[in-house]
PDB file of C-alpha atoms in Angstrom:
ATOM      1  CA  MET M   1     113.410  27.341  75.220  1.00  0.00           C
ATOM      2  CA  ASN M   2     114.914  26.714  78.436  1.00  0.00           C
ATOM      3  CA  SER M   3     111.569  27.998  80.462  1.00  0.00           C
ATOM      4  CA  ILE M   4     109.581  25.153  78.584  1.00  0.00           C
ATOM      5  CA  LYS M   5     109.168  21.970  80.950  1.00  0.00           C
ATOM      6  CA  THR M   6     110.043  19.136  78.754  1.00  0.00           C
ATOM      7  CA  GLN M   7     110.557  16.251  81.418  1.00  0.00           C
ATOM      8  CA  PHE M   8     107.283  15.241  83.294  1.00  0.00           C
ATOM      9  CA  SER M   9     107.103  12.373  86.342  1.00  0.00           C
ATOM     10  CA  ILE M  10     104.206  10.065  86.243  1.00  0.00           C
ATOM     11  CA  LYS M  11     102.614  12.380  89.526  1.00  0.00           C
ATOM     12  CA  ASP M  12     102.745  15.042  86.710  1.00  0.00           C
ATOM     13  CA  LEU M  13     101.194  13.200  84.133  1.00  0.00           C
ATOM     14  CA  GLU M  14      98.343  12.034  86.894  1.00  0.00           C
ATOM     15  CA  ASN M  15      97.387  15.638  87.499  1.00  0.00           C
ATOM     16  CA  LEU M  16      97.745  16.837  84.185  1.00  0.00           C
ATOM     17  CA  SER M  17      95.655  14.345  82.614  1.00  0.00           C
ATOM     18  CA  GLY M  18      93.292  13.171  85.706  1.00  0.00           C
ATOM     19  CA  ILE M  19      94.416   9.797  84.984  1.00  0.00           C
ATOM     20  CA  LYS M  20      95.751   7.836  88.075  1.00  0.00           C
ATOM     21  CA  ALA M  21      99.769   6.949  88.067  1.00  0.00           C
ATOM     22  CA  HIS M  22      98.682   3.577  88.615  1.00  0.00           C
ATOM     23  CA  THR M  23      96.586   3.229  85.940  1.00  0.00           C
ATOM     24  CA  ILE M  24      99.217   4.932  83.234  1.00  0.00           C
ATOM     25  CA  ARG M  25     102.088   2.206  84.570  1.00  0.00           C
ATOM     26  CA  ILE M  26      99.325  -0.349  83.507  1.00  0.00           C
ATOM     27  CA  TRP M  27      99.003   0.986  80.651  1.00  0.00           C
ATOM     28  CA  GLU M  28     102.408   1.610  79.511  1.00  0.00           C
ATOM     29  CA  LYS M  29     103.147  -2.221  80.506  1.00  0.00           C
ATOM     30  CA  ARG M  30     100.072  -4.035  79.421  1.00  0.00           C
ATOM     31  CA  TYR M  31     100.056  -2.250  75.816  1.00  0.00           C
ATOM     32  CA  ASN M  32     103.132  -0.106  75.631  1.00  0.00           C
ATOM     33  CA  LEU M  33     101.462   2.614  75.211  1.00  0.00           C
ATOM     34  CA  PHE M  34     104.526   5.157  76.316  1.00  0.00           C
ATOM     35  CA  GLU M  35     108.164   5.331  76.438  1.00  0.00           C
ATOM     36  CA  PRO M  36     109.323   6.856  79.420  1.00  0.00           C
ATOM     37  CA  LYS M  37     113.142   7.798  79.515  1.00  0.00           C
ATOM     38  CA  ARG M  38     115.567   7.944  81.959  1.00  0.00           C
ATOM     39  CA  THR M  39     118.002  10.818  83.300  1.00  0.00           C
ATOM     40  CA  ASP M  40     121.638  10.556  83.899  1.00  0.00           C
ATOM     41  CA  THR M  41     121.125   9.589  87.330  1.00  0.00           C
ATOM     42  CA  ASN M  42     118.307   6.787  86.214  1.00  0.00           C
ATOM     43  CA  ILE M  43     115.323   8.705  87.210  1.00  0.00           C
ATOM     44  CA  ARG M  44     112.342   7.825  84.797  1.00  0.00           C
ATOM     45  CA  TYR M  45     110.337  10.777  83.196  1.00  0.00           C
ATOM     46  CA  TYR M  46     108.442  11.115  80.472  1.00  0.00           C
ATOM     47  CA  ASP M  47     108.470  13.819  77.614  1.00  0.00           C
ATOM     48  CA  LEU M  48     106.092  16.229  75.957  1.00  0.00           C
ATOM     49  CA  LYS M  49     105.001  13.739  73.294  1.00  0.00           C
ATOM     50  CA  ASN M  50     104.004  11.422  76.197  1.00  0.00           C
ATOM     51  CA  LEU M  51     102.098  13.928  77.905  1.00  0.00           C
ATOM     52  CA  GLN M  52     100.139  14.534  74.633  1.00  0.00           C
ATOM     53  CA  LYS M  53      99.228  11.191  74.295  1.00  0.00           C
ATOM     54  CA  VAL M  54      98.241  10.701  77.890  1.00  0.00           C
ATOM     55  CA  LEU M  55      95.567  13.441  76.851  1.00  0.00           C
ATOM     56  CA  ASN M  56      94.560  12.246  74.054  1.00  0.00           C
ATOM     57  CA  ILE M  57      93.884   8.695  75.603  1.00  0.00           C
ATOM     58  CA  SER M  58      92.366  10.000  78.175  1.00  0.00           C
ATOM     59  CA  TYR M  59      89.954  12.055  76.240  1.00  0.00           C
ATOM     60  CA  LEU M  60      89.134   9.392  73.801  1.00  0.00           C
ATOM     61  CA  ASN M  61      88.574   6.781  77.128  1.00  0.00           C
ATOM     62  CA  ARG M  62      85.952   9.384  78.717  1.00  0.00           C
ATOM     63  CA  ASN M  63      84.298   9.437  75.547  1.00  0.00           C
ATOM     64  CA  GLY M  64      83.682   5.480  75.378  1.00  0.00           C
ATOM     65  CA  LEU M  65      86.725   3.943  73.867  1.00  0.00           C
ATOM     66  CA  LYS M  66      88.743   1.336  75.445  1.00  0.00           C
ATOM     67  CA  VAL M  67      92.022   1.722  75.959  1.00  0.00           C
ATOM     68  CA  SER M  68      92.771  -2.021  74.256  1.00  0.00           C
ATOM     69  CA  LYS M  69      91.109  -0.458  71.126  1.00  0.00           C
ATOM     70  CA  ILE M  70      93.345   3.180  71.511  1.00  0.00           C
ATOM     71  CA  ALA M  71      96.389   0.672  71.647  1.00  0.00           C
ATOM     72  CA  ASP M  72      95.826  -0.431  68.308  1.00  0.00           C
ATOM     73  CA  LEU M  73      96.483   2.869  66.474  1.00  0.00           C
ATOM     74  CA  ASN M  74      99.404   4.796  66.406  1.00  0.00           C
ATOM     75  CA  SER M  75      99.919   8.334  67.876  1.00  0.00           C
ATOM     76  CA  THR M  76      99.032  10.203  64.481  1.00  0.00           C
ATOM     77  CA  GLU M  77      95.744   7.667  64.071  1.00  0.00           C
ATOM     78  CA  ILE M  78      94.765   8.934  67.852  1.00  0.00           C
ATOM     79  CA  SER M  79      95.495  12.429  67.032  1.00  0.00           C
ATOM     80  CA  HIS M  80      93.132  12.475  64.299  1.00  0.00           C
ATOM     81  CA  LEU M  81      90.555  10.401  66.331  1.00  0.00           C
ATOM     82  CA  VAL M  82      90.771  12.568  69.046  1.00  0.00           C
ATOM     83  CA  LYS M  83      90.013  16.065  66.891  1.00  0.00           C
ATOM     84  CA  GLU M  84      87.383  14.017  65.290  1.00  0.00           C
ATOM     85  CA  PHE M  85      85.538  13.307  68.679  1.00  0.00           C
ATOM     86  CA  ALA M  86      86.176  17.076  69.218  1.00  0.00           C
ATOM     87  CA  LEU M  87      84.174  18.286  66.161  1.00  0.00           C
ATOM     88  CA  ASN M  88      81.378  15.808  66.496  1.00  0.00           C
ATOM     89  CA  LYS M  89      80.874  16.166  70.606  1.00  0.00           C
ATOM     90  CA  ASP M  90      81.276  18.722  73.119  1.00  0.00           C
ATOM     91  CA  ASN M  91      84.798  19.677  73.097  1.00  0.00           C
ATOM     92  CA  ASN M  92      85.246  21.367  76.360  1.00  0.00           C
ATOM     93  CA  SER M  93      87.466  18.934  77.682  1.00  0.00           C
ATOM     94  CA  TYR M  94      89.815  18.645  74.568  1.00  0.00           C
ATOM     95  CA  CYS M  95      89.911  22.129  74.648  1.00  0.00           C
ATOM     96  CA  ILE M  96      91.097  22.613  78.396  1.00  0.00           C
ATOM     97  CA  ASP M  97      93.686  19.783  77.707  1.00  0.00           C
ATOM     98  CA  GLN M  98      94.875  21.982  74.471  1.00  0.00           C
ATOM     99  CA  PHE M  99      95.269  25.179  76.518  1.00  0.00           C
ATOM    100  CA  LYS M 100      97.306  22.850  79.112  1.00  0.00           C
ATOM    101  CA  LEU M 101      99.597  22.362  76.137  1.00  0.00           C
ATOM    102  CA  ALA M 102      99.884  25.637  75.240  1.00  0.00           C
ATOM    103  CA  MET M 103     100.695  26.784  79.114  1.00  0.00           C
ATOM    104  CA  LEU M 104     103.304  24.322  79.084  1.00  0.00           C
ATOM    105  CA  ASN M 105     105.187  25.300  76.179  1.00  0.00           C
ATOM    106  CA  PHE M 106     104.540  28.981  76.614  1.00  0.00           C
ATOM    107  CA  ASP M 107     102.732  28.768  73.172  1.00  0.00           C
ATOM    108  CA  GLN M 108     100.635  32.019  72.625  1.00  0.00           C
ATOM    109  CA  GLN M 109      99.556  30.861  69.151  1.00  0.00           C
ATOM    110  CA  LEU M 110      98.178  27.467  69.964  1.00  0.00           C
ATOM    111  CA  PHE M 111      95.984  29.151  72.636  1.00  0.00           C
ATOM    112  CA  ASN M 112      94.687  31.522  70.289  1.00  0.00           C
ATOM    113  CA  ALA M 113      93.923  29.342  67.793  1.00  0.00           C
ATOM    114  CA  VAL M 114      91.809  27.068  70.253  1.00  0.00           C
ATOM    115  CA  TYR M 115      90.427  30.183  71.657  1.00  0.00           C
ATOM    116  CA  SER M 116      89.423  30.931  67.717  1.00  0.00           C
ATOM    117  CA  GLU M 117      87.544  27.453  67.480  1.00  0.00           C
ATOM    118  CA  LEU M 118      85.751  27.943  70.342  1.00  0.00           C
ATOM    119  CA  THR M 119      84.396  31.159  69.190  1.00  0.00           C
ATOM    120  CA  LYS M 120      82.988  30.117  66.027  1.00  0.00           C
ATOM    121  CA  GLU M 121      80.237  27.665  68.156  1.00  0.00           C
ATOM    122  CA  HIS M 122      80.208  29.850  71.504  1.00  0.00           C
ATOM    123  CA  ASP M 123      79.845  33.261  73.061  1.00  0.00           C
ATOM    124  CA  PHE M 124      82.141  34.609  75.831  1.00  0.00           C
ATOM    125  CA  ASP M 125      80.272  34.085  78.525  1.00  0.00           C
ATOM    126  CA  PHE M 126      80.186  29.934  77.578  1.00  0.00           C
ATOM    127  CA  ILE M 127      84.008  30.263  76.939  1.00  0.00           C
ATOM    128  CA  PHE M 128      84.725  31.695  80.225  1.00  0.00           C
ATOM    129  CA  LEU M 129      82.180  29.804  82.538  1.00  0.00           C
ATOM    130  CA  GLU M 130      82.551  26.430  80.931  1.00  0.00           C
ATOM    131  CA  VAL M 131      86.242  26.294  79.612  1.00  0.00           C
ATOM    132  CA  PHE M 132      88.446  28.954  81.373  1.00  0.00           C
ATOM    133  CA  PHE M 133      87.064  28.887  84.647  1.00  0.00           C
ATOM    134  CA  PRO M 134      87.401  24.934  84.812  1.00  0.00           C
ATOM    135  CA  LEU M 135      90.947  25.293  83.516  1.00  0.00           C
ATOM    136  CA  LEU M 136      91.884  27.552  85.907  1.00  0.00           C
ATOM    137  CA  ASN M 137      90.765  25.742  88.383  1.00  0.00           C
ATOM    138  CA  ASP M 138      92.690  22.755  87.043  1.00  0.00           C
ATOM    139  CA  ILE M 139      96.010  25.165  87.012  1.00  0.00           C
ATOM    140  CA  GLY M 140      95.284  25.779  90.619  1.00  0.00           C
ATOM    141  CA  PHE M 141      95.565  22.655  91.368  1.00  0.00           C
ATOM    142  CA  LEU M 142      98.596  21.745  89.285  1.00  0.00           C
ATOM    143  CA  TRP M 143     100.538  25.024  90.880  1.00  0.00           C
ATOM    144  CA  GLN M 144     100.040  23.460  94.223  1.00  0.00           C
ATOM    145  CA  THR M 145     101.250  20.226  93.448  1.00  0.00           C
ATOM    146  CA  ASP M 146     104.183  21.655  91.486  1.00  0.00           C
ATOM    147  CA  SER M 147     103.679  20.439  88.496  1.00  0.00           C
ATOM    148  CA  ILE M 148     104.061  23.629  86.930  1.00  0.00           C
ATOM    149  CA  THR M 149     105.713  26.777  87.939  1.00  0.00           C
ATOM    150  CA  PRO M 150     103.878  30.144  88.923  1.00  0.00           C
ATOM    151  CA  ALA M 151     105.399  31.466  85.239  1.00  0.00           C
ATOM    152  CA  HIS M 152     102.995  28.494  83.247  1.00  0.00           C
ATOM    153  CA  GLU M 153     100.061  30.375  85.555  1.00  0.00           C
ATOM    154  CA  HIS M 154     100.879  33.657  84.725  1.00  0.00           C
ATOM    155  CA  PHE M 155     101.188  33.138  81.322  1.00  0.00           C
ATOM    156  CA  VAL M 156      97.781  31.580  81.050  1.00  0.00           C
ATOM    157  CA  VAL M 157      96.054  34.069  83.077  1.00  0.00           C
ATOM    158  CA  GLU M 158      97.281  37.262  81.040  1.00  0.00           C
ATOM    159  CA  LEU M 159      96.270  35.598  77.851  1.00  0.00           C
ATOM    160  CA  ILE M 160      92.724  35.277  79.309  1.00  0.00           C
ATOM    161  CA  LYS M 161      92.774  38.757  80.802  1.00  0.00           C
ATOM    162  CA  GLN M 162      93.417  39.920  77.184  1.00  0.00           C
ATOM    163  CA  LYS M 163      90.256  38.149  75.651  1.00  0.00           C
ATOM    164  CA  LEU M 164      88.397  39.602  78.903  1.00  0.00           C
ATOM    165  CA  LEU M 165      89.466  43.186  78.449  1.00  0.00           C
ATOM    166  CA  LEU M 166      88.958  42.940  74.555  1.00  0.00           C
ATOM    167  CA  SER M 167      85.596  41.315  74.927  1.00  0.00           C
ATOM    168  CA  THR M 168      84.941  44.434  77.576  1.00  0.00           C
ATOM    169  CA  SER M 169      85.730  46.812  75.513  1.00  0.00           C
ATOM    170  CA  GLU M 170      83.666  45.527  72.557  1.00  0.00           C
ATOM    171  CA  GLN M 171      80.648  45.738  75.174  1.00  0.00           C
ATOM    172  CA  SER M 172      81.764  49.398  76.298  1.00  0.00           C
ATOM    173  CA  GLN M 173      80.657  50.793  73.047  1.00  0.00           C
ATOM    174  CA  SER M 174      77.090  50.388  74.432  1.00  0.00           C
ATOM    175  CA  THR M 175      75.670  54.088  75.895  1.00  0.00           C
ATOM    176  CA  VAL M 176      74.954  54.083  79.357  1.00  0.00           C
ATOM    177  CA  SER M 177      72.082  55.812  80.644  1.00  0.00           C
ATOM    178  CA  ASP M 178      72.209  59.660  82.045  1.00  0.00           C
ATOM    179  CA  ASN M 179      69.172  58.479  84.499  1.00  0.00           C
ATOM    180  CA  TYR M 180      71.382  55.526  86.436  1.00  0.00           C
ATOM    181  CA  LYS M 181      70.261  54.923  89.692  1.00  0.00           C
ATOM    182  CA  THR M 182      73.304  52.624  90.851  1.00  0.00           C
ATOM    183  CA  THR M 183      77.065  52.978  90.247  1.00  0.00           C
ATOM    184  CA  TYR M 184      78.916  49.641  90.511  1.00  0.00           C
ATOM    185  CA  VAL M 185      82.409  50.302  91.713  1.00  0.00           C
ATOM    186  CA  LEU M 186      84.637  47.379  91.351  1.00  0.00           C
ATOM    187  CA  PHE M 187      87.824  46.747  93.458  1.00  0.00           C
ATOM    188  CA  LEU M 188      90.392  44.600  94.878  1.00  0.00           C
ATOM    189  CA  PRO M 189      92.007  45.133  98.249  1.00  0.00           C
ATOM    190  CA  GLU M 190      95.145  46.186  99.140  1.00  0.00           C
ATOM    191  CA  ASN M 191      97.951  43.178  97.795  1.00  0.00           C
ATOM    192  CA  GLU M 192      95.236  41.526  96.168  1.00  0.00           C
ATOM    193  CA  ILE M 193      96.141  40.469  92.503  1.00  0.00           C
ATOM    194  CA  HIS M 194      93.530  38.031  91.480  1.00  0.00           C
ATOM    195  CA  GLU M 195      91.414  39.797  89.353  1.00  0.00           C
ATOM    196  CA  LEU M 196      90.004  37.788  86.743  1.00  0.00           C
ATOM    197  CA  GLY M 197      86.369  36.867  88.343  1.00  0.00           C
ATOM    198  CA  LEU M 198      86.165  40.615  89.131  1.00  0.00           C
ATOM    199  CA  LEU M 199      87.194  41.199  85.414  1.00  0.00           C
ATOM    200  CA  TYR M 200      84.339  39.107  84.228  1.00  0.00           C
ATOM    201  CA  ILE M 201      81.766  40.630  86.402  1.00  0.00           C
ATOM    202  CA  ASN M 202      83.309  44.037  84.600  1.00  0.00           C
ATOM    203  CA  TYR M 203      82.440  42.467  81.409  1.00  0.00           C
ATOM    204  CA  LYS M 204      78.746  41.691  82.047  1.00  0.00           C
ATOM    205  CA  LEU M 205      78.305  45.369  83.331  1.00  0.00           C
ATOM    206  CA  ALA M 206      79.270  46.600  80.389  1.00  0.00           C
ATOM    207  CA  GLU M 207      77.294  43.896  78.472  1.00  0.00           C
ATOM    208  CA  LYS M 208      74.125  45.333  80.536  1.00  0.00           C
ATOM    209  CA  GLY M 209      74.881  49.102  79.962  1.00  0.00           C
ATOM    210  CA  CYS M 210      75.256  49.683  83.728  1.00  0.00           C
ATOM    211  CA  HIS M 211      77.044  52.854  85.257  1.00  0.00           C
ATOM    212  CA  HIS M 212      80.471  50.907  86.472  1.00  0.00           C
ATOM    213  CA  ILE M 213      83.835  51.973  87.392  1.00  0.00           C
ATOM    214  CA  TYR M 214      86.308  49.449  87.523  1.00  0.00           C
ATOM    215  CA  LEU M 215      89.510  50.164  89.861  1.00  0.00           C
ATOM    216  CA  GLY M 216      91.325  47.214  89.762  1.00  0.00           C
ATOM    217  CA  GLN M 217      93.983  45.746  92.125  1.00  0.00           C
ATOM    218  CA  SER M 218      95.009  46.563  95.314  1.00  0.00           C
ATOM    219  CA  VAL M 219      93.145  49.457  96.169  1.00  0.00           C
ATOM    220  CA  PRO M 220      93.322  51.168  99.820  1.00  0.00           C
ATOM    221  CA  LEU M 221      89.737  51.977 101.782  1.00  0.00           C
ATOM    222  CA  GLN M 222      90.840  55.449 102.092  1.00  0.00           C
ATOM    223  CA  SER M 223      91.023  55.677  97.975  1.00  0.00           C
ATOM    224  CA  LEU M 224      87.064  54.781  98.102  1.00  0.00           C
ATOM    225  CA  GLU M 225      85.929  57.334 100.372  1.00  0.00           C
ATOM    226  CA  HIS M 226      86.448  59.955  97.447  1.00  0.00           C
ATOM    227  CA  LEU M 227      83.823  58.141  95.677  1.00  0.00           C
ATOM    228  CA  LEU M 228      81.045  58.989  98.272  1.00  0.00           C
ATOM    229  CA  THR M 229      81.247  62.518  97.100  1.00  0.00           C
ATOM    230  CA  HIS M 230      80.461  61.596  93.601  1.00  0.00           C
ATOM    231  CA  PHE M 231      77.508  59.218  93.721  1.00  0.00           C
ATOM    232  CA  ASN M 232      74.476  58.986  95.881  1.00  0.00           C
ATOM    233  CA  LYS M 233      73.910  54.847  95.563  1.00  0.00           C
ATOM    234  CA  ILE M 234      77.269  52.764  95.563  1.00  0.00           C
ATOM    235  CA  THR M 235      77.201  48.912  94.951  1.00  0.00           C
ATOM    236  CA  PHE M 236      81.309  47.772  95.569  1.00  0.00           C
ATOM    237  CA  ILE M 237      82.285  44.669  94.046  1.00  0.00           C
ATOM    238  CA  THR M 238      85.390  43.052  95.520  1.00  0.00           C
ATOM    239  CA  SER M 239      86.818  39.684  95.100  1.00  0.00           C
ATOM    240  CA  LEU M 240      88.685  38.242  98.136  1.00  0.00           C
ATOM    241  CA  THR M 241      91.201  35.565  96.932  1.00  0.00           C
ATOM    242  CA  VAL M 242      94.167  35.663  99.494  1.00  0.00           C
ATOM    243  CA  MET M 243      93.901  39.049 101.485  1.00  0.00           C
ATOM    244  CA  PRO M 244      92.868  40.583 103.586  1.00  0.00           C
ATOM    245  CA  GLU M 245      94.394  37.412 105.483  1.00  0.00           C
ATOM    246  CA  LYS M 246      91.935  35.495 107.494  1.00  0.00           C
ATOM    247  CA  PRO M 247      92.397  36.884 110.825  1.00  0.00           C
ATOM    248  CA  GLN M 248      91.751  40.140 109.360  1.00  0.00           C
ATOM    249  CA  ILE M 249      88.962  39.414 107.113  1.00  0.00           C
ATOM    250  CA  GLU M 250      86.074  40.260 109.774  1.00  0.00           C
ATOM    251  CA  ALA M 251      87.814  43.608 110.934  1.00  0.00           C
ATOM    252  CA  TYR M 252      88.265  44.950 107.222  1.00  0.00           C
ATOM    253  CA  LEU M 253      84.840  44.265 106.219  1.00  0.00           C
ATOM    254  CA  LYS M 254      83.622  45.585 109.763  1.00  0.00           C
ATOM    255  CA  THR M 255      85.899  48.839 108.848  1.00  0.00           C
ATOM    256  CA  PHE M 256      84.167  48.951 105.379  1.00  0.00           C
ATOM    257  CA  ASN M 257      80.932  49.052 106.421  1.00  0.00           C
ATOM    258  CA  ASP M 258      81.572  51.477 109.193  1.00  0.00           C
ATOM    259  CA  THR M 259      83.444  54.037 106.516  1.00  0.00           C
ATOM    260  CA  LEU M 260      81.590  53.651 103.198  1.00  0.00           C
ATOM    261  CA  LEU M 261      78.189  51.419 104.084  1.00  0.00           C
ATOM    262  CA  HIS M 262      76.541  52.919 107.126  1.00  0.00           C
ATOM    263  CA  GLY M 263      74.117  55.119 107.164  1.00  0.00           C
ATOM    264  CA  LYS M 264      74.263  55.058 103.478  1.00  0.00           C
ATOM    265  CA  ASN M 265      72.435  54.139 100.401  1.00  0.00           C
ATOM    266  CA  ASN M 266      75.196  51.949  99.395  1.00  0.00           C
ATOM    267  CA  ASN M 267      76.352  47.834  99.415  1.00  0.00           C
ATOM    268  CA  LEU M 268      79.162  45.640  99.333  1.00  0.00           C
ATOM    269  CA  ILE M 269      78.813  42.366  97.373  1.00  0.00           C
ATOM    270  CA  ALA M 270      82.472  40.239  97.928  1.00  0.00           C
ATOM    271  CA  PHE M 271      83.016  36.869  96.363  1.00  0.00           C
ATOM    272  CA  GLY M 272      85.953  34.291  96.562  1.00  0.00           C
ATOM    273  CA  TYR M 273      87.463  31.768  98.239  1.00  0.00           C
ATOM    274  CA  LEU M 274      88.325  33.414 101.462  1.00  0.00           C
ATOM    275  CA  THR M 275      84.533  34.639 101.962  1.00  0.00           C
ATOM    276  CA  GLN M 276      83.795  30.443 102.965  1.00  0.00           C
ATOM    277  CA  SER M 277      85.935  31.440 106.063  1.00  0.00           C
ATOM    278  CA  ILE M 278      83.415  34.176 107.109  1.00  0.00           C
ATOM    279  CA  GLU M 279      80.029  33.831 109.338  1.00  0.00           C
ATOM    280  CA  SER M 280      77.627  35.782 107.318  1.00  0.00           C
ATOM    281  CA  SER M 281      75.273  36.145 110.250  1.00  0.00           C
ATOM    282  CA  SER M 282      77.479  38.519 111.985  1.00  0.00           C
ATOM    283  CA  LEU M 283      78.154  40.714 109.078  1.00  0.00           C
ATOM    284  CA  ALA M 284      76.010  44.444 108.236  1.00  0.00           C
ATOM    285  CA  LYS M 285      72.937  43.497 106.090  1.00  0.00           C
ATOM    286  CA  ASN M 286      73.607  45.457 103.374  1.00  0.00           C
ATOM    287  CA  ILE M 287      76.908  43.401 102.839  1.00  0.00           C
ATOM    288  CA  THR M 288      76.398  40.156 101.064  1.00  0.00           C
ATOM    289  CA  LEU M 289      78.660  37.117 100.302  1.00  0.00           C
ATOM    290  CA  TYR M 290      79.254  34.750  97.687  1.00  0.00           C
ATOM    291  CA  ASP M 291      81.910  31.683  97.310  1.00  0.00           C
ATOM    292  CA  SER M 292      82.309  31.866  93.897  1.00  0.00           C
ATOM    293  CA  THR M 293      82.273  34.369  90.834  1.00  0.00           C
ATOM    294  CA  LYS M 294      79.401  32.134  89.026  1.00  0.00           C
ATOM    295  CA  ASP M 295      77.220  32.231  91.946  1.00  0.00           C
ATOM    296  CA  ALA M 296      77.941  36.339  92.342  1.00  0.00           C
ATOM    297  CA  VAL M 297      77.241  36.347  88.640  1.00  0.00           C
ATOM    298  CA  ASN M 298      73.903  33.955  88.949  1.00  0.00           C
ATOM    299  CA  SER M 299      72.571  36.389  91.792  1.00  0.00           C
ATOM    300  CA  LEU M 300      73.716  39.909  90.286  1.00  0.00           C
ATOM    301  CA  ILE M 301      72.408  39.549  86.889  1.00  0.00           C
ATOM    302  CA  PRO M 302      68.776  39.031  87.193  1.00  0.00           C
ATOM    303  CA  LEU M 303      69.239  42.338  89.464  1.00  0.00           C
ATOM    304  CA  LEU M 304      71.133  44.093  86.542  1.00  0.00           C
ATOM    305  CA  GLU M 305      68.428  43.262  84.015  1.00  0.00           C
ATOM    306  CA  THR M 306      65.647  44.909  86.525  1.00  0.00           C
ATOM    307  CA  ALA M 307      67.958  47.596  87.140  1.00  0.00           C
ATOM    308  CA  THR M 308      68.716  48.603  83.272  1.00  0.00           C
ATOM    309  CA  THR M 309      65.140  48.528  82.833  1.00  0.00           C
ATOM    310  CA  HIS M 310      63.691  50.720  85.518  1.00  0.00           C
ATOM    311  CA  ASP M 311      66.622  52.996  85.993  1.00  0.00           C
TER     312      ASP M 311
END
C-alpha cells in the first residue's frame, strides 16, 4: 500500500482534473466542496476522496451542471449522478477519469471493469483511439509535472498493452493470403521502448490479414538486413519517440535508406514525436513520416485495404 499515492497538492488536482487551482480554491471557499488536510509540517494536501470529488464535479460541470447546484449534493449523490450521465451521454471523459483513478491506486480490477463496460458499446479501435490515446497524452503530461511516478505510467501502459495483444491475437486467427506482395516489418530502433503505437498498427495489419512481422523493441539495423534475403518487397514501420536522439536521427534515416531501401523495392514509414523535428524534403522518396500514430493509421489503412484486395 505504500506505493499508492494518497496525498495530492492542489497543483496535482489541477493536473489530474483539468480544473485550475484558482477555481478549485474558489469552489472550496464558496461551497465547502473539499476538505484539505495538513501534514505534520502544516502543508496543505488533499486525499484520494477529494481527488475523486474533483474529478466528478469537473465531469458534471463539463456536462452543463452549475457548481452551485452540485454543491447542494452530498458525495454519494454526486457519484450516482456522474454514473447516470456516463450511461446516457458520451462517457469517454468519465472512463478516462476512472482509468486515472485505477492508475493512482494500481487498481487492475477497476481498470478491467471500466474496459469491460467500454467493450459493451464500442469496438477496440474506438477504445484505443478515443479513450486510450487521450489517456496516454494526459499521463505523459502528468509524468512531466511530477503528479505521478514512472511506476504509475508503466502500470497503465502494460495494461493497455495486454488489451492490444489480446485483440491482435484474436485478429490473427484470419488466414494470410499466400500470394501477398508486401511484407510489413514493425520494429523500434535500438534503445527505443515506446511501442504502443506500433502495437496498434500491428493490430490493424492483423485485422486486414496482411503478412506482417513484429520484431518489437530495440532492433539494430544489422538485424533488419537479414530480412532482405527472405522478402522481395518490405514496408518497414517504426515509431520514433525518444531514439535515435535528435542530433543523430537524420544520419540514422540516411543509413537506413542506404542499407535497406536504396535500389530495392522497399519503403519505410516512421511516426512519432521525433519525426516532427525532421526536414522531410531532405529524405529519400521511399521514406514517409507522420507526426502521430493516428496520422499513420489514417494514411496506411486505405492502402492496406487496396493491397489485400489485389495481392
